[in-house]
Structure formats: structure tokens, C-alpha cells
Amino acid sequence: MPDTLAQPVSHTLDIKHSRFTAHAAAIDSGAAALAFLQQVAVADATHNCWAYRHGQEYRSSDDGEPAGTAGRPILAAIDGQGFDRVVVVVTRWYGGIKLGAGGLVRAYGGTAAECLRTAPRLPLVAMARLQLQAGFEDLGTLHAALPVFAAEKRDEQFDANGVRLRVELPVDQVDALKIRLRDATRDRIRIQDDDQDD
């Protein structure tokens, strides 16, 4: 799994009298990426170029620079540094010397890559959701097992037969949790995938 950013970061490079400042942050949606762009874009700068990746969703903008010289290199920097759920905005203040297409690609991509290279990382963990049904006699066993496998309760409903619990846990812990609950309760707890969205 790729990483996301542990906190927002920025980095500045001066290249042939132009100043390039990258701002990067973790996002939970494309809308959050565009909100971050609005927050950090500098109105009187020459260009505010950007890119984001959120899983299979990605977008980029050259913001007036020649096509393909800013947004795509920023996106390539995100992918090249092994990040997901990240937005990077690179703001340029023109310094009077033209960089050419290759120079722009290196400046935007390089500023974004250096910003991300030194940033604190937060591993993204693939999560799974399960629905568990247990009788009252197995409640103690069930509740004791959840923290051992980093399972977090999302919903808990009691009825005459016991409890129906919705949990979220790391994918790599699912099989171990199922085995523990099966062995500890003689397979009395019903477990199924939970694809219901909140």
C-alpha cells in the first residue's frame, strides 16, 4: 500500500529567478483537494499548478503553463514518491527568464518531488468491514477479541437473540479474527462481509 502525508508540508525552490513553492496535504476526496487548492493558491502569483491522486481518481492543471509541463509532472511526482490521497499545489512567481518546456517540467516536477521526499509519511492500510452476530453468552469473548485485531466498532445493535455488530479492521487481520472467534465460541458467531456504506 502507498502512503499519505502525516501533515501538510511545503517546499520552495528558486530556479533562474523564478520562485516555485509547493504545498502538499493529505485528502479524503477530490473535493477536499480542490478546497486545499483554494486555500493555498496565491492570487497574484504567475501560476498555481496542481495535481492530486485519490485512489483511481486523479486530476491535474497546468494553470496557463504550456500543456503537460506542470500538472502532469506534479502528478508524476506524487506517484513516483509512492503517495496516494495527496494533493500538491506548486505556485510560481515568474522571474523574467523563460525555462522552456523541459525546464518547466523539471521545475514543477522537481519542486513537488522534493516537497514529498522530505515529508512525514503515514502508511495507508487497507481496511475491511464485517458484520458479526453473537448471542449474549459470547459477548465477552467478542468484545475482548476486537482490540487484539485492531477492529473498531462502527455500530452495535441488541435484540432478543444477542448483538449485531459492525466493525472495521485492517484487511490483514480479518482471517485471524475469524479463527479466534470460531475457536473461542465453537463457531457460534456469524461473520459476513459488510458492504453497507454509512
Coordinates of C-alpha atoms in Angstrom, one line a residue:
M1 CA 0.0 0.0 0.0
P2 CA 1.2 3.5 -0.7
D3 CA 1.5 6.3 2.0
T4 CA -0.3 9.5 2.5
L5 CA 1.0 12.6 4.3
A6 CA 1.1 12.7 8.1
Q7 CA 0.7 16.5 8.0
P8 CA 0.7 19.4 5.4
V9 CA 4.1 20.4 4.1
S10 CA 5.7 23.0 1.8
H11 CA 9.0 23.4 0.0
T12 CA 10.4 26.3 -2.0
L13 CA 13.0 26.3 -4.8
D14 CA 14.4 29.3 -6.8
I15 CA 15.2 28.4 -10.4
K16 CA 16.6 31.0 -12.8
H17 CA 15.0 33.9 -10.8
S18 CA 11.5 32.2 -10.7
R19 CA 10.3 31.1 -7.3
F20 CA 8.4 27.7 -7.1
T21 CA 6.6 26.9 -3.8
A22 CA 4.9 23.5 -3.4
H23 CA 2.2 23.0 -0.8
A24 CA 1.1 19.4 -0.2
A25 CA -1.6 17.8 2.1
A26 CA -3.5 14.6 2.7
I27 CA -7.0 14.5 1.2
D28 CA -10.0 12.2 1.7
S29 CA -11.7 13.2 -1.6
G30 CA -11.3 15.1 -4.9
A31 CA -13.5 17.9 -3.3
A32 CA -11.0 18.2 -0.5
A33 CA -8.2 18.6 -3.0
L34 CA -10.0 21.5 -4.7
A35 CA -10.7 23.1 -1.3
F36 CA -7.0 22.9 -0.4
L37 CA -6.1 24.5 -3.8
Q38 CA -8.5 27.4 -3.0
Q39 CA -6.8 27.7 0.4
V40 CA -3.2 27.9 -0.7
A41 CA -3.4 29.4 -4.3
V42 CA -1.8 32.9 -4.4
A43 CA -4.0 35.2 -6.5
D44 CA -1.1 37.5 -7.6
A45 CA 1.3 34.6 -8.5
T46 CA 2.0 33.9 -12.1
H47 CA 0.7 30.3 -11.9
N48 CA -0.9 27.9 -9.4
C49 CA -0.4 24.5 -10.9
W50 CA -1.7 21.4 -9.2
A51 CA -2.4 17.7 -9.2
Y52 CA -4.0 15.2 -6.8
R53 CA -4.4 11.4 -6.6
H54 CA -7.1 9.7 -4.5
G55 CA -7.0 6.0 -5.4
Q56 CA -8.1 5.7 -9.1
E57 CA -9.3 9.3 -9.2
Y58 CA -6.7 11.9 -10.2
R59 CA -6.7 15.4 -11.8
S60 CA -4.1 18.0 -12.7
S61 CA -3.9 21.5 -14.1
D62 CA -1.2 23.5 -15.9
D63 CA -3.0 26.8 -15.0
G64 CA -1.8 28.6 -18.1
E65 CA 1.6 27.0 -18.5
P66 CA 2.2 25.1 -21.8
A67 CA 0.2 21.9 -21.9
G68 CA 1.8 19.0 -20.0
T69 CA 4.6 21.0 -18.4
A70 CA 3.2 21.4 -14.9
G71 CA 0.2 19.4 -13.7
R72 CA 1.3 16.1 -15.2
P73 CA 4.9 16.3 -13.8
I74 CA 3.4 17.1 -10.3
L75 CA 1.1 14.0 -10.6
A76 CA 4.2 12.0 -11.7
A77 CA 6.0 13.2 -8.5
I78 CA 3.1 12.1 -6.3
D79 CA 3.1 8.6 -8.0
G80 CA 6.9 8.5 -8.1
Q81 CA 7.2 9.1 -4.4
G82 CA 4.6 6.4 -3.6
F83 CA 1.8 8.6 -2.3
D84 CA -2.0 8.3 -2.5
R85 CA -4.7 10.6 -1.2
V86 CA -2.5 13.6 -1.6
V87 CA -2.8 17.0 -3.4
V88 CA 0.2 19.1 -4.4
V89 CA -0.1 22.8 -5.5
V90 CA 3.0 24.4 -7.0
T91 CA 2.9 28.2 -7.1
R92 CA 5.2 30.0 -9.5
W93 CA 6.3 33.6 -9.4
Y94 CA 7.9 34.4 -12.8
G95 CA 11.4 35.8 -12.6
G96 CA 11.9 37.1 -16.1
I97 CA 13.9 34.1 -17.6
K98 CA 12.0 31.6 -19.7
L99 CA 12.7 28.0 -18.7
G100 CA 11.4 26.2 -21.9
A101 CA 9.2 23.2 -21.8
G102 CA 11.8 20.8 -20.4
G103 CA 12.8 23.3 -17.8
L104 CA 9.2 23.8 -16.7
V105 CA 8.7 20.0 -16.4
R106 CA 11.8 19.7 -14.2
A107 CA 10.9 22.8 -12.1
Y108 CA 7.3 21.8 -11.3
G109 CA 8.0 18.1 -11.0
G110 CA 11.2 18.6 -9.1
T111 CA 9.7 21.1 -6.6
A112 CA 6.7 18.7 -6.0
A113 CA 9.0 15.6 -5.7
E114 CA 11.4 17.4 -3.2
C115 CA 8.5 18.6 -1.1
L116 CA 7.1 15.0 -0.9
R117 CA 10.5 13.3 -0.5
T118 CA 11.2 15.1 2.8
A119 CA 7.6 14.9 4.1
P120 CA 6.5 12.8 7.1
R121 CA 4.6 9.7 5.8
L122 CA 1.6 7.9 7.1
P123 CA 1.0 4.4 5.8
L124 CA -2.4 3.7 4.2
V125 CA -3.8 0.5 5.5
A126 CA -6.4 -1.4 3.5
M127 CA -9.5 -1.8 5.7
A128 CA -12.3 -4.4 5.7
R129 CA -15.8 -4.2 7.2
L130 CA -17.5 -7.1 8.8
Q131 CA -20.9 -7.8 10.4
L132 CA -20.9 -10.0 13.4
Q133 CA -23.9 -11.7 15.1
A134 CA -23.4 -13.1 18.5
G135 CA -25.5 -14.5 21.3
F136 CA -25.4 -13.0 24.8
E137 CA -23.2 -15.8 26.0
D138 CA -20.4 -14.8 23.6
L139 CA -20.4 -11.0 24.2
G140 CA -17.4 -11.1 26.5
T141 CA -15.3 -13.1 24.1
L142 CA -16.3 -11.0 21.2
H143 CA -15.6 -7.6 22.9
A144 CA -12.2 -9.0 24.2
A145 CA -11.1 -10.1 20.7
L146 CA -11.8 -6.8 18.9
P147 CA -8.9 -4.7 20.2
V148 CA -6.5 -7.6 19.7
F149 CA -7.1 -7.4 15.9
A150 CA -7.4 -3.5 15.7
A151 CA -11.1 -3.8 15.0
E152 CA -13.2 -0.7 15.7
K153 CA -16.9 -0.8 16.4
R154 CA -19.0 1.2 13.8
D155 CA -22.4 0.1 15.0
E156 CA -23.8 -2.1 17.8
Q157 CA -27.5 -3.2 18.0
F158 CA -29.0 -5.5 20.6
D159 CA -32.1 -7.7 20.1
A160 CA -33.6 -10.7 21.9
N161 CA -31.0 -13.0 20.4
G162 CA -27.9 -11.0 21.3
V163 CA -25.9 -8.4 19.4
R164 CA -25.4 -7.4 15.8
L165 CA -22.1 -5.6 15.5
R166 CA -20.5 -3.8 12.5
V167 CA -16.7 -3.4 12.7
E168 CA -13.8 -2.1 10.6
L169 CA -10.3 -3.6 10.8
P170 CA -7.2 -4.0 8.7
V171 CA -7.6 -6.5 5.9
D172 CA -4.6 -8.5 7.1
Q173 CA -6.3 -9.1 10.5
V174 CA -9.6 -10.5 9.1
D175 CA -8.7 -14.2 8.9
A176 CA -7.0 -14.1 12.3
L177 CA -10.1 -12.6 14.0
K178 CA -12.4 -15.1 12.3
I179 CA -10.2 -18.0 13.6
R180 CA -10.1 -16.6 17.1
L181 CA -13.9 -16.1 17.3
R182 CA -14.6 -19.5 15.7
D183 CA -12.2 -21.3 18.1
A184 CA -13.3 -19.4 21.2
T185 CA -17.1 -19.8 20.6
R186 CA -17.3 -23.2 18.9
D187 CA -18.3 -21.3 15.7
R188 CA -21.4 -19.7 17.2
I189 CA -20.6 -16.2 16.0
R190 CA -21.9 -15.4 12.5
I191 CA -19.5 -13.3 10.4
Q192 CA -20.1 -11.8 7.0
D193 CA -18.6 -9.0 4.9
D194 CA -20.3 -5.6 5.4
D195 CA -20.5 -3.6 2.2
Q196 CA -23.0 -1.2 3.6
D197 CA -22.0 2.5 3.5
D198 CA -22.6 4.8 6.4

